[in-house]
Coordinates of C-alpha atoms in Angstrom, one line a residue:
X1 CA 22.5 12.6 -4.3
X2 CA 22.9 15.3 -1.7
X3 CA 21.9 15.2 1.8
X4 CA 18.1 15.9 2.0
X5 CA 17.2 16.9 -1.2
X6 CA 14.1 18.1 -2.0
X7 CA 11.4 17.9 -5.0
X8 CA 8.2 18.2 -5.6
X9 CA 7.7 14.6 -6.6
X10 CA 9.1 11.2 -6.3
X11 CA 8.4 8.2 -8.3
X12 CA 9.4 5.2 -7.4
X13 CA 9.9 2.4 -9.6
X14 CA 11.3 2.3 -13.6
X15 CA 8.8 0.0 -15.2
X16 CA 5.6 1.0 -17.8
X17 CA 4.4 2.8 -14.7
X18 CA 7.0 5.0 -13.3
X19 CA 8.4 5.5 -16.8
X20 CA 4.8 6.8 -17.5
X21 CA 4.4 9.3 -14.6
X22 CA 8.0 10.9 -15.6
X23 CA 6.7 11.5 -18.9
X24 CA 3.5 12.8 -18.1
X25 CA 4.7 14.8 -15.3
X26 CA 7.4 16.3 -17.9
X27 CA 3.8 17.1 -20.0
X28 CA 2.2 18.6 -17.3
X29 CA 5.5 21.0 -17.1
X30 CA 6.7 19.7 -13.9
X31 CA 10.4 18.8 -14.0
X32 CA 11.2 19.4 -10.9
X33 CA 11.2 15.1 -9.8
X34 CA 13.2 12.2 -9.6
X35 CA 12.6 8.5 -10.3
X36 CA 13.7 6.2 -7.8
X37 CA 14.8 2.8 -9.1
X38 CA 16.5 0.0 -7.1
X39 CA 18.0 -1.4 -10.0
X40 CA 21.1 -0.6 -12.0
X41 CA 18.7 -0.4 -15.2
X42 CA 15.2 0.7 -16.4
X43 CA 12.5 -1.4 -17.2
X44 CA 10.6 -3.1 -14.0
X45 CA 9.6 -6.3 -14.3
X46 CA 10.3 -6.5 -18.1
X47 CA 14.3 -6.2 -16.8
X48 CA 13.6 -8.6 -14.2
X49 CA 11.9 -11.2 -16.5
X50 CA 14.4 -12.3 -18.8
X51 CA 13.8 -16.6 -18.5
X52 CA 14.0 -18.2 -22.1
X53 CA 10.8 -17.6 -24.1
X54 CA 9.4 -14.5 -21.9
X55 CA 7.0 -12.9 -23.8
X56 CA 3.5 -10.6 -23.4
X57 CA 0.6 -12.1 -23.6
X58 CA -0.7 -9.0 -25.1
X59 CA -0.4 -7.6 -28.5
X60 CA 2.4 -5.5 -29.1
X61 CA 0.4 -2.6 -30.3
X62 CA -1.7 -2.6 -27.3
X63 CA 1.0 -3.1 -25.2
X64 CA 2.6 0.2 -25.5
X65 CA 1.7 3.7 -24.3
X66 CA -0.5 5.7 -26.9
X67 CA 1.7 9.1 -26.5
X68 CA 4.1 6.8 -27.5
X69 CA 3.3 4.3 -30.4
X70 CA 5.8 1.8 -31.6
X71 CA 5.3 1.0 -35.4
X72 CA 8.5 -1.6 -35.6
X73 CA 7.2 -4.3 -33.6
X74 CA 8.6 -7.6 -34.9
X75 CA 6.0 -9.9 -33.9
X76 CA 2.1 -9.3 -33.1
X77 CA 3.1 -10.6 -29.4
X78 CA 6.2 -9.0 -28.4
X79 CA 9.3 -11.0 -26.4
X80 CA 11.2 -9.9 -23.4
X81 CA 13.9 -8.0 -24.8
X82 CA 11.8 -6.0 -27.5
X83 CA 9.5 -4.8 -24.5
X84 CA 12.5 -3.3 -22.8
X85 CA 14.5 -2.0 -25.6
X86 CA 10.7 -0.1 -26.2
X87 CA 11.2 1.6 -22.6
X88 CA 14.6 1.9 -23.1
X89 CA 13.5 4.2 -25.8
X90 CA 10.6 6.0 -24.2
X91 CA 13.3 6.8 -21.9
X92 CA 15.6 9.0 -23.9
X93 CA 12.7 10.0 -26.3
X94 CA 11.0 11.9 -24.0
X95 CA 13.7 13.3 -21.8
X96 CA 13.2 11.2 -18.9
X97 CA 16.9 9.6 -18.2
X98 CA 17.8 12.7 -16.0
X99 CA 15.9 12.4 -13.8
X100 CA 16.5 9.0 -13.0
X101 CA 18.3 7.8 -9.8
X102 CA 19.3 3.7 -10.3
X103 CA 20.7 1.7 -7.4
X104 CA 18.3 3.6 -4.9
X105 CA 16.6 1.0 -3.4
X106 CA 13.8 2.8 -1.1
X107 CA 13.8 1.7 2.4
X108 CA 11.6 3.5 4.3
X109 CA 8.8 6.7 3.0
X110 CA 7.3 8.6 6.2
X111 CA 5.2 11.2 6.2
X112 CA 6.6 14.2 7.8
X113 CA 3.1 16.1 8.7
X114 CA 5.0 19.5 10.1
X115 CA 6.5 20.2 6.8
X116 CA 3.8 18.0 5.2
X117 CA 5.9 16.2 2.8
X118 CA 7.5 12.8 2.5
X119 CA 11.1 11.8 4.1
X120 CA 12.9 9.1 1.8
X121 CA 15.4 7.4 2.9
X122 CA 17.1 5.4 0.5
X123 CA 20.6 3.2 -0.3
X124 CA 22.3 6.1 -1.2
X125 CA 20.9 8.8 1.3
X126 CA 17.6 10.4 1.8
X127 CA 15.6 12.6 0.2
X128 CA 12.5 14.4 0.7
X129 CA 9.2 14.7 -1.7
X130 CA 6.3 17.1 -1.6
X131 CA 4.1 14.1 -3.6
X132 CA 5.3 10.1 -3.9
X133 CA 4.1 8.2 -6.6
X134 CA 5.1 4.7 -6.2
X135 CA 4.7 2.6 -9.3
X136 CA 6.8 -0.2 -7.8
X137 CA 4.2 -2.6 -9.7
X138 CA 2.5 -5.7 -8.5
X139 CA 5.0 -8.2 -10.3
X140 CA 8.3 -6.9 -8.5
X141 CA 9.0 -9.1 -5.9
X142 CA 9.1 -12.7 -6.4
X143 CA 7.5 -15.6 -4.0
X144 CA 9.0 -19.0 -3.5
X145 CA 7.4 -21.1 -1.2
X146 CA 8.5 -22.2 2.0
X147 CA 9.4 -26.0 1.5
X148 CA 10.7 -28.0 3.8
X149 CA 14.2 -29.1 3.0
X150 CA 15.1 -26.4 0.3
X151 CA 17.8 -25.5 2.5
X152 CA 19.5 -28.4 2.1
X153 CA 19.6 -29.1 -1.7
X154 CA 22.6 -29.7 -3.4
X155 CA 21.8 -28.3 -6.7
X156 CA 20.5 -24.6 -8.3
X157 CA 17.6 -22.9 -6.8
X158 CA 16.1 -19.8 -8.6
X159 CA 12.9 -18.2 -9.7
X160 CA 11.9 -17.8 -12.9
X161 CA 12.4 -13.4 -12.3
X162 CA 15.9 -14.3 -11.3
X163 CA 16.7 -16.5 -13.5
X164 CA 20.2 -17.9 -13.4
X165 CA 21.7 -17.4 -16.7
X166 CA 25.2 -18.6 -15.4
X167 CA 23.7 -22.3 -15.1
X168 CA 23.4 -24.4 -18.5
X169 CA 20.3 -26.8 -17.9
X170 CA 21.6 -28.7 -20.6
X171 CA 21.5 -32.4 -19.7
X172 CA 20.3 -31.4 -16.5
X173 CA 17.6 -33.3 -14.2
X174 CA 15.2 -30.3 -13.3
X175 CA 12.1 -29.9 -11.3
X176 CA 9.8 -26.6 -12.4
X177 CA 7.3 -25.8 -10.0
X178 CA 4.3 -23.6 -11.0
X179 CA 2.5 -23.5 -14.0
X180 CA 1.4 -19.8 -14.7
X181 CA 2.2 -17.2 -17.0
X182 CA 6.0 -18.0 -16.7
X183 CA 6.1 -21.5 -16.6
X184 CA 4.4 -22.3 -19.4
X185 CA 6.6 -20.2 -21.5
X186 CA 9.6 -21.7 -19.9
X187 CA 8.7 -25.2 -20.1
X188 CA 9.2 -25.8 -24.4
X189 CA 12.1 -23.3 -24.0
X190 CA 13.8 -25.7 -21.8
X191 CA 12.3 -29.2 -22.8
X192 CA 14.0 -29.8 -26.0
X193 CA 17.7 -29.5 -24.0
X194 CA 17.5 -30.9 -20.4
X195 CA 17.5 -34.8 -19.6
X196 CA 14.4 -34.9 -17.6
X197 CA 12.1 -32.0 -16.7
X198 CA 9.1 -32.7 -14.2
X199 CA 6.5 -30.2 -13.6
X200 CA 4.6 -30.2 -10.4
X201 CA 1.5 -28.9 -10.8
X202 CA -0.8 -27.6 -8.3
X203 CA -3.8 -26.5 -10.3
X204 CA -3.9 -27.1 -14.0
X205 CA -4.5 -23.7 -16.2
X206 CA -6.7 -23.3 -19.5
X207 CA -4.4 -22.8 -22.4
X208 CA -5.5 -21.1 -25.5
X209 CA -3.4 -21.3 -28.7
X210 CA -1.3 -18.2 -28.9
X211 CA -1.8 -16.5 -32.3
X212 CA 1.8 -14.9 -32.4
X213 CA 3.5 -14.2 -35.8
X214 CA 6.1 -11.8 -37.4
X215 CA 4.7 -8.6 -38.4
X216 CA 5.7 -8.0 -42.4
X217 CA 7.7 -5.6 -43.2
X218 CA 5.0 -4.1 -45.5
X219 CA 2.7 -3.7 -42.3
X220 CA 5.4 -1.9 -40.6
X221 CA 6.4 0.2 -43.5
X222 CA 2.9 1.0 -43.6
X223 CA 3.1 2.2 -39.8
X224 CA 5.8 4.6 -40.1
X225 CA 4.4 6.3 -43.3
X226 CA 0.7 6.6 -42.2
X227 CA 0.3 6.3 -38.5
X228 CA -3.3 6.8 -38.4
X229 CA -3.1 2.3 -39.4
X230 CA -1.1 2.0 -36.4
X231 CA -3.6 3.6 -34.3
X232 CA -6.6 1.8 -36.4
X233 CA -4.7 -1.2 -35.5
X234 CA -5.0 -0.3 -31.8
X235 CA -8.0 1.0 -31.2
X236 CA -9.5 -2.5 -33.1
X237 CA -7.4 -4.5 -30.7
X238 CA -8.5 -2.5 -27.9
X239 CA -12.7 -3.1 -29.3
X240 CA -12.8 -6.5 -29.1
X241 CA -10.9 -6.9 -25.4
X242 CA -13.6 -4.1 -24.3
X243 CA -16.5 -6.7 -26.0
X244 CA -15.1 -9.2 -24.2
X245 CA -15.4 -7.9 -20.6
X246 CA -19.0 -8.5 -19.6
X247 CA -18.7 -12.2 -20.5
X248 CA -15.7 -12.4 -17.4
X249 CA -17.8 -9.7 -15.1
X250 CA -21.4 -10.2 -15.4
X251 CA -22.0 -13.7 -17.3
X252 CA -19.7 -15.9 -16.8
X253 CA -21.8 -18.5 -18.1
X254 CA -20.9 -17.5 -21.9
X255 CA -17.2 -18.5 -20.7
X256 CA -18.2 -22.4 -21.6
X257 CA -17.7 -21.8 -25.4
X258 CA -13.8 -20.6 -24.6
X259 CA -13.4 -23.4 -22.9
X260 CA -15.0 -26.1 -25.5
X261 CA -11.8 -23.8 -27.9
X262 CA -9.3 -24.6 -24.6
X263 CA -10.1 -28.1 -25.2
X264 CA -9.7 -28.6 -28.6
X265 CA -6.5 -26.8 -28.6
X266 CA -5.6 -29.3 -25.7
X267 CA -6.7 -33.1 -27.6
X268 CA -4.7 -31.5 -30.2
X269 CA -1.4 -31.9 -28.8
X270 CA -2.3 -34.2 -25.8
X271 CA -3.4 -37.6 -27.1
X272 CA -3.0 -39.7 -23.8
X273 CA -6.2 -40.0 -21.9
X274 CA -4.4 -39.9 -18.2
X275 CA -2.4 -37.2 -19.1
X276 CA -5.0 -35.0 -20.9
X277 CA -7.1 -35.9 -17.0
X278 CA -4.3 -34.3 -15.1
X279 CA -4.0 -31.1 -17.7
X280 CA -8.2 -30.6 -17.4
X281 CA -8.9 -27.7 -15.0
X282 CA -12.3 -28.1 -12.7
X283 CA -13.3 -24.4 -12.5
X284 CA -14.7 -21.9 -15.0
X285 CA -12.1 -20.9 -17.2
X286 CA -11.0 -16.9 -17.1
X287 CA -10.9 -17.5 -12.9
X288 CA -7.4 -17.7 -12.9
X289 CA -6.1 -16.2 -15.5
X290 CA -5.9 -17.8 -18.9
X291 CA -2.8 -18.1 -20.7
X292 CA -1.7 -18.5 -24.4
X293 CA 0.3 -21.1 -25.8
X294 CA 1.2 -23.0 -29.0
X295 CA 4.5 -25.0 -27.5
X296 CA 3.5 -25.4 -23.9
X297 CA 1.1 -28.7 -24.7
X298 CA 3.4 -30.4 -27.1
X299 CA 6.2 -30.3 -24.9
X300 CA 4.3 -31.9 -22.3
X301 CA 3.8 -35.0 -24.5
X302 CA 7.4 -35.3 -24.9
X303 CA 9.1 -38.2 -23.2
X304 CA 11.4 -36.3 -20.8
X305 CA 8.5 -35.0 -19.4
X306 CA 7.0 -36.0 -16.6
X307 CA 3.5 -34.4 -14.9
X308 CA 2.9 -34.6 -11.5
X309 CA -0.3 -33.1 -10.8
X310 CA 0.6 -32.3 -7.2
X311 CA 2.3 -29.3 -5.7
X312 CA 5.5 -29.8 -4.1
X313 CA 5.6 -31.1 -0.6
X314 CA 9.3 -30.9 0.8
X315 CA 12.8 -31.6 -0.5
X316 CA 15.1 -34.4 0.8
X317 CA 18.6 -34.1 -0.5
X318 CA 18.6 -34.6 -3.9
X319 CA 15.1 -35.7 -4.2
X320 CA 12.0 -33.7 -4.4
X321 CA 8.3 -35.0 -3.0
X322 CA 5.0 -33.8 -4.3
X323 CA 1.9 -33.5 -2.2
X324 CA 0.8 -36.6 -3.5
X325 CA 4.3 -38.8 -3.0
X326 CA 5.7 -39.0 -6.0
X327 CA 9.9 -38.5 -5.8
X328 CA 12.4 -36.8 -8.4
X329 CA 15.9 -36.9 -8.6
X330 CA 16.8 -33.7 -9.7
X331 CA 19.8 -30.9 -10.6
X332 CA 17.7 -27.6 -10.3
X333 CA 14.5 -27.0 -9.1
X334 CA 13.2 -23.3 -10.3
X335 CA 10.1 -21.4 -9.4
X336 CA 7.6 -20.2 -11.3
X337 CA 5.6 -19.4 -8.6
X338 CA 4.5 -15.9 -8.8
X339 CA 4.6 -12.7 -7.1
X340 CA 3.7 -11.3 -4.0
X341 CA 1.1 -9.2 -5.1
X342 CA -1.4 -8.7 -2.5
X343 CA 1.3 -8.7 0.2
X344 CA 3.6 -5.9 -1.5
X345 CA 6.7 -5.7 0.0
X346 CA 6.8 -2.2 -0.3
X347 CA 3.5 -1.7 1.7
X348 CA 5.8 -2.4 4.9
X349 CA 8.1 0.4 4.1
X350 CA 5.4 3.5 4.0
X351 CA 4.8 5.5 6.8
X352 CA 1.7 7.6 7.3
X353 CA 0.4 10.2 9.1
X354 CA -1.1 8.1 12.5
X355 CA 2.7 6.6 12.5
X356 CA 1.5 3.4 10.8
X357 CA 2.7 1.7 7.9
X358 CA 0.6 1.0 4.5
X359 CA 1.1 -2.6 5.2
X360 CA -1.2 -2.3 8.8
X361 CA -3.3 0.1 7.2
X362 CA -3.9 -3.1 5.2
X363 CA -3.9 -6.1 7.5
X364 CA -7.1 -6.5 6.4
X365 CA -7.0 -6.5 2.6
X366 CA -5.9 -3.8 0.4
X367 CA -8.2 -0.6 -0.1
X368 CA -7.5 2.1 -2.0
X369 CA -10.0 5.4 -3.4
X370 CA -9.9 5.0 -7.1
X371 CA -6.7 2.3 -7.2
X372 CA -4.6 5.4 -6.5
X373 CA -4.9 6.7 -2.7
X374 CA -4.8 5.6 0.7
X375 CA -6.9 7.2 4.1
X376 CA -3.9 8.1 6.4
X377 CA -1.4 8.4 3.7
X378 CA -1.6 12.3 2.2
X379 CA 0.1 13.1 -1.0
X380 CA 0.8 9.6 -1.6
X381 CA -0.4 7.7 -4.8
X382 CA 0.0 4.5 -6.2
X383 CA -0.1 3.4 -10.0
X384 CA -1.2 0.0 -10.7
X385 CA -3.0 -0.1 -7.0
X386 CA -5.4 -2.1 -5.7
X387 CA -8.3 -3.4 -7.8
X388 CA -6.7 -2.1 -10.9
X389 CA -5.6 -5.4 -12.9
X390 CA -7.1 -6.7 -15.7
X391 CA -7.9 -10.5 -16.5
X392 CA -8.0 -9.5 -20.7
X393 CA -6.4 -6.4 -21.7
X394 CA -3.7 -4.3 -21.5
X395 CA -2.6 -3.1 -18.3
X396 CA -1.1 -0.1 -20.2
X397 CA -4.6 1.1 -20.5
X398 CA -5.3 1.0 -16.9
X399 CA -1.9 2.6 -16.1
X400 CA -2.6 6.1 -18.5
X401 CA -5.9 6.1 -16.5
X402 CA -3.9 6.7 -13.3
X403 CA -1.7 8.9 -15.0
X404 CA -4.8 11.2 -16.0
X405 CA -5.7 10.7 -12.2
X406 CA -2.2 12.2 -10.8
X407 CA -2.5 14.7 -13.3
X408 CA -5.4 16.1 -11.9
X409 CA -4.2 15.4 -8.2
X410 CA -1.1 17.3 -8.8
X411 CA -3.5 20.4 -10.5
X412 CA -5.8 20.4 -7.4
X413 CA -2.4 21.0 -5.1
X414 CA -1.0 23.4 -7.2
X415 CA -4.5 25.7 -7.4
X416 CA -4.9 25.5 -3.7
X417 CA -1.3 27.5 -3.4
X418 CA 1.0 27.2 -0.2
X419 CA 2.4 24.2 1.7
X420 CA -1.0 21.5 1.7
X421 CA -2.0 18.2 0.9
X422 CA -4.6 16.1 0.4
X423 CA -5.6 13.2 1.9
X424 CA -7.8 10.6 1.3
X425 CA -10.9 10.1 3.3
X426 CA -11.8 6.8 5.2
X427 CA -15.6 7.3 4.3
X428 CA -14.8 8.1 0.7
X429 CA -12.2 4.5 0.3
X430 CA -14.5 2.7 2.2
X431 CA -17.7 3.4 -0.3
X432 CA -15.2 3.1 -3.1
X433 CA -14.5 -0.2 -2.4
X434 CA -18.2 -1.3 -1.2
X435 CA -19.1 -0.5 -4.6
X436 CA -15.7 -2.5 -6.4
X437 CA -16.8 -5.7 -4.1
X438 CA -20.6 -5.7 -4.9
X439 CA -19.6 -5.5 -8.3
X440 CA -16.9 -8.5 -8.2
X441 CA -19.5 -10.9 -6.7
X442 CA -20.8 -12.0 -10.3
X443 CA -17.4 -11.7 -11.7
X444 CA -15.7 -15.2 -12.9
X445 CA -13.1 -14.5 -10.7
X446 CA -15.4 -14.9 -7.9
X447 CA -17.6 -17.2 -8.8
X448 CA -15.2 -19.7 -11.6
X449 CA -14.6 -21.7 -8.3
X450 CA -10.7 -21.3 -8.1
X451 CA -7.8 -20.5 -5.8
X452 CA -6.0 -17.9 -7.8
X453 CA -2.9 -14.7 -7.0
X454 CA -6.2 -12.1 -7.2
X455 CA -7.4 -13.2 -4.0
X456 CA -5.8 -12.2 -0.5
X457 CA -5.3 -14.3 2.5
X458 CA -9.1 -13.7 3.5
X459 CA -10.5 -14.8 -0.1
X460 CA -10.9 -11.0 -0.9
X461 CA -10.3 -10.3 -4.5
X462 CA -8.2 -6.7 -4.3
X463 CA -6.6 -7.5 -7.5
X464 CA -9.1 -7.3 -10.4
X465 CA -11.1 -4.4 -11.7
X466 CA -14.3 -5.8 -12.1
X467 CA -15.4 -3.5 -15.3
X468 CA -14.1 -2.3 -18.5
X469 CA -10.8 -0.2 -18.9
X470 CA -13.4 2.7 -20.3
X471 CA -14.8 2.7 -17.3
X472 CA -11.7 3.2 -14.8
X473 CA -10.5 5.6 -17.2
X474 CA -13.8 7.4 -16.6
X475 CA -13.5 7.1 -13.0
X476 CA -10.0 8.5 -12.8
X477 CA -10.2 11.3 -15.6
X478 CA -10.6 13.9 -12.2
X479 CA -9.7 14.1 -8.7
X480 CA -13.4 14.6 -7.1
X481 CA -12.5 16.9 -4.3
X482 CA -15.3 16.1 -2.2
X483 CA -13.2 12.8 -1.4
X484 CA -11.0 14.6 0.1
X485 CA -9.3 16.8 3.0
X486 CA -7.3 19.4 2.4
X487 CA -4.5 19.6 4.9
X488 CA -2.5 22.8 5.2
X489 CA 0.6 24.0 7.3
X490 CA -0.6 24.6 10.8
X491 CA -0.8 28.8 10.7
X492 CA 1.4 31.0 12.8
X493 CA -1.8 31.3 15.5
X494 CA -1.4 27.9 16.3
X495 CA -4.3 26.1 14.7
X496 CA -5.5 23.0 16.0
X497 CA -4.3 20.1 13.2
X498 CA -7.1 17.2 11.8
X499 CA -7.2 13.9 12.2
X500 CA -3.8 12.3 10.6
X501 CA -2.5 15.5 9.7
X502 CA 0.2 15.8 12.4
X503 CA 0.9 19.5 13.1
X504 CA -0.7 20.7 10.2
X505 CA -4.6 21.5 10.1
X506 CA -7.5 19.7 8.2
X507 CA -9.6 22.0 6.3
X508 CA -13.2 20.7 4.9

């Protein structure tokens, strides 16, 4: 990269959501961008994940962009490696791998408000942006407790997105702490080959069966040769997660006949009365997120399997110690312990336009203005921002909302002609998010009586949209200028500059 290079946008991040903002940006007829990526490969967390029996939890043919449908899926629930190749392939289908920069790890973004544009400084030198779109993703940076004693064990440590594929488990003693999304795809993956696996559990999840098969190759056939079935296929999927919404948003209550189905699929596998205790959850089921399984109980009644229904308290030598006491010998411990999601690294690395960083902007919780941008932080935009997950469909969806959005955003710049910028306004997030928050206060994930990853350090759920994908999508199809300040270059008479614009001046 040379010295100070400059383009009129940089993405950051090579997962389903940078991937999608060079493609649409390629659409729109802008090619003048780069993609940042801190890895030596594309693919985000779907690179990162690649623990034995990683999987979506999605189907496959909602799981993928519509510009870009896939009609070879193998299985109705895709695995690890079939997700990537699929980006892989939206890579060099759509012209993209050009414009990619890997091993550029960002390290700092600050706003430069006398040339109103972004300084990036990266591994590999620095670079400056007129617009930064950073699709660095929620599920980037792993978290691994702080545990007393973890220093000093003598065996393998690693977490399930860095798994440590140069270490055979076989015959191996090993703790696995966690028991989301990950772990319970690693646990039968591993069970059948290690000498002893215990699980410490903190908080038991609800389990539905997970209705994966191999797609036939007359359905695929079918596919290729007509793809209106594959879209049929999609837009059917896509009906009955939209159904499904209000029961997890507005009445919760209707939750209780998922979980009598939760149960069933439980007594099914688990026939011990004490164990099947520890495995019950307390709170409404959909309040943390519920996961999908058809291995993950039947390895659990297997006798190298032990249950501790406590989390992990502190390691001594050789020997782990729940919450509760109980004591492990173990080889490897390995954390399936999430993400830090409302506590983005990358947050700490973004400089705005008062000289702050996004990550003091939100000491507080995370606020956005439609998931996508920040008060103080002009020309900056996230995908997959606060208040944008989903607890029952396809993120994909919500990602080709905020594609729609930056679209628009990059439109509105280009009409207005000349070196400006727009930024955010404080009264605009603010009433965005009152109306987000008033909505989540009947949502399960408020009220299900859980501790879950949507909530922040104050109990704040800046995680979860609390409505439909429709709806975002309909929020985000235009940029609605009034919730906004345009910010030009100060003019040659000297002009006095707004509020957080620097030297430039804020125009209403």
């Amino acid at each position: 990269m040379a010295e100070h290079e400059h383009v009129r946008v940089a993405v950051i991040g090579s997962g389903f959501g940078g991937l999608g903002a060079a493609v649409r940006l390629r659409r729109e007829g802008i090619t003048d961008f780069v993609v940042l990526e801190r890895a030596g490969a594309v693919g985000g967390t779907w690179r990162d994940n690649s623990y034995p029996g990683c999987a979506c939890d999605v189907p496959s043919h909602l799981y993928s962009f519509s510009f870009a449908p896939h009609p070879d899926w193998p299985r109705t629930f895709s695995g690890q490696e079939h997700i990537r190749a699929y980006l892989e392939h939206v890579t060099d289908t759509f012209g993209v791998r050009p414009h990619i920069r890997l091993d550029h790890e960002v390290r700092m973004m600050r706003w430069d408000g006398d040339e109103l544009r972004w300084e990036i400084g990266t591994t590999q030198g620095t670079i400056t942006a007129d617009v930064v779109v950073s699709a660095t993703g929620p599920l980037s940076d792993p978290k691994i407790p702080d545990v007393p004693g973890l220093d000093g064990f003598p065996g393998r440590v690693f977490h399930s997105a860095r798994w440590d594929h140069g270490y055979d488990l076989r015959g191996k003693r090993v703790a696995m702490v966690g028991t989301g999304a990950s772990a319970i795809q690693i646990v039968p993956s591993i069970q059948p080959g290690v000498a002893k696996l215990t699980l410490f559990q903190r908080t038991p999840p609800w389990v539905m069966p997970r209705m994966d098969r191999a797609v036939t190759g007359p359905e695929r056939w079918l596919h290729r040769r007509l793809p209106f079935t594959g879209k049929a296929r999609r837009g059917l999927l896509f009906g009955i997660r939209e159904l499904q919404v209000a029961a997890f948003t507005k009445h919760p209550k209707r939750l209780g006949v998922v979980e009598s189905l939760a149960r069933a699929n439980m007594a099914k596998a688990i026939k011990d009365p004490a164990l099947r205790a520890k495995l019950t959850p307390s709170y409404r089921i959909g309040c943390k997120r519920i996961l999908l399984s058809s291995s993950y109980y039947p390895a659990l009644a297997k006798r190298n399997v032990d249950v501790v229904a406590s989390g992990l308290r502190e390691v001594r030598g050789s020997t782990v110690v729940a919450a509760d006491g109980t004591e492990a010998e173990v080889d490897a411990i390995i954390f399936g312990t999430g993400f830090r999601v409302t506590d983005m690294p990358i947050a700490e690395r973004v400089v705005g336009a008062d000289g702050i960083t996004l990550a003091e902007a939100w000491k507080d919780g995370m606020e956005s203005l439609r998931g996508a941008t920040a008060a103080g932080f002009p020309n900056w935009m996230t995908i997959i921002g606060p208040n944008t997950g989903l607890g029952n469909s396809s993120m994909i969806l919500m990602i080709e909302s905020q594609l729609n959005y930056m679209a628009d955003y990059l439109r509105q710049l280009t009409d207005l002609g000349g070196r400006v910028a727009l930024g955010a306004r404080a009264s605009a997030v603010h009433a965005w998010n009152r109306r987000v928050q008033d909505r989540m206060k009947r949502t399960v994930w408020n009220t299900g009586g859980c501790d879950s990853w949507y909530l922040d350090a104050n109990g704040r759920n800046t995680t979860i949209w609390p409505g439909t994908p429709s709806e975002f999508r309909r929020a985000t199809r235009e940029v609605n200028m009034a919730e906004y300040e345009v910010i030009r270059a100060r003019t040659a008479a000297g002009s006095s500059a707004g509020a957080g614009a620097g030297a430039a001046e804020a125009v209403a």
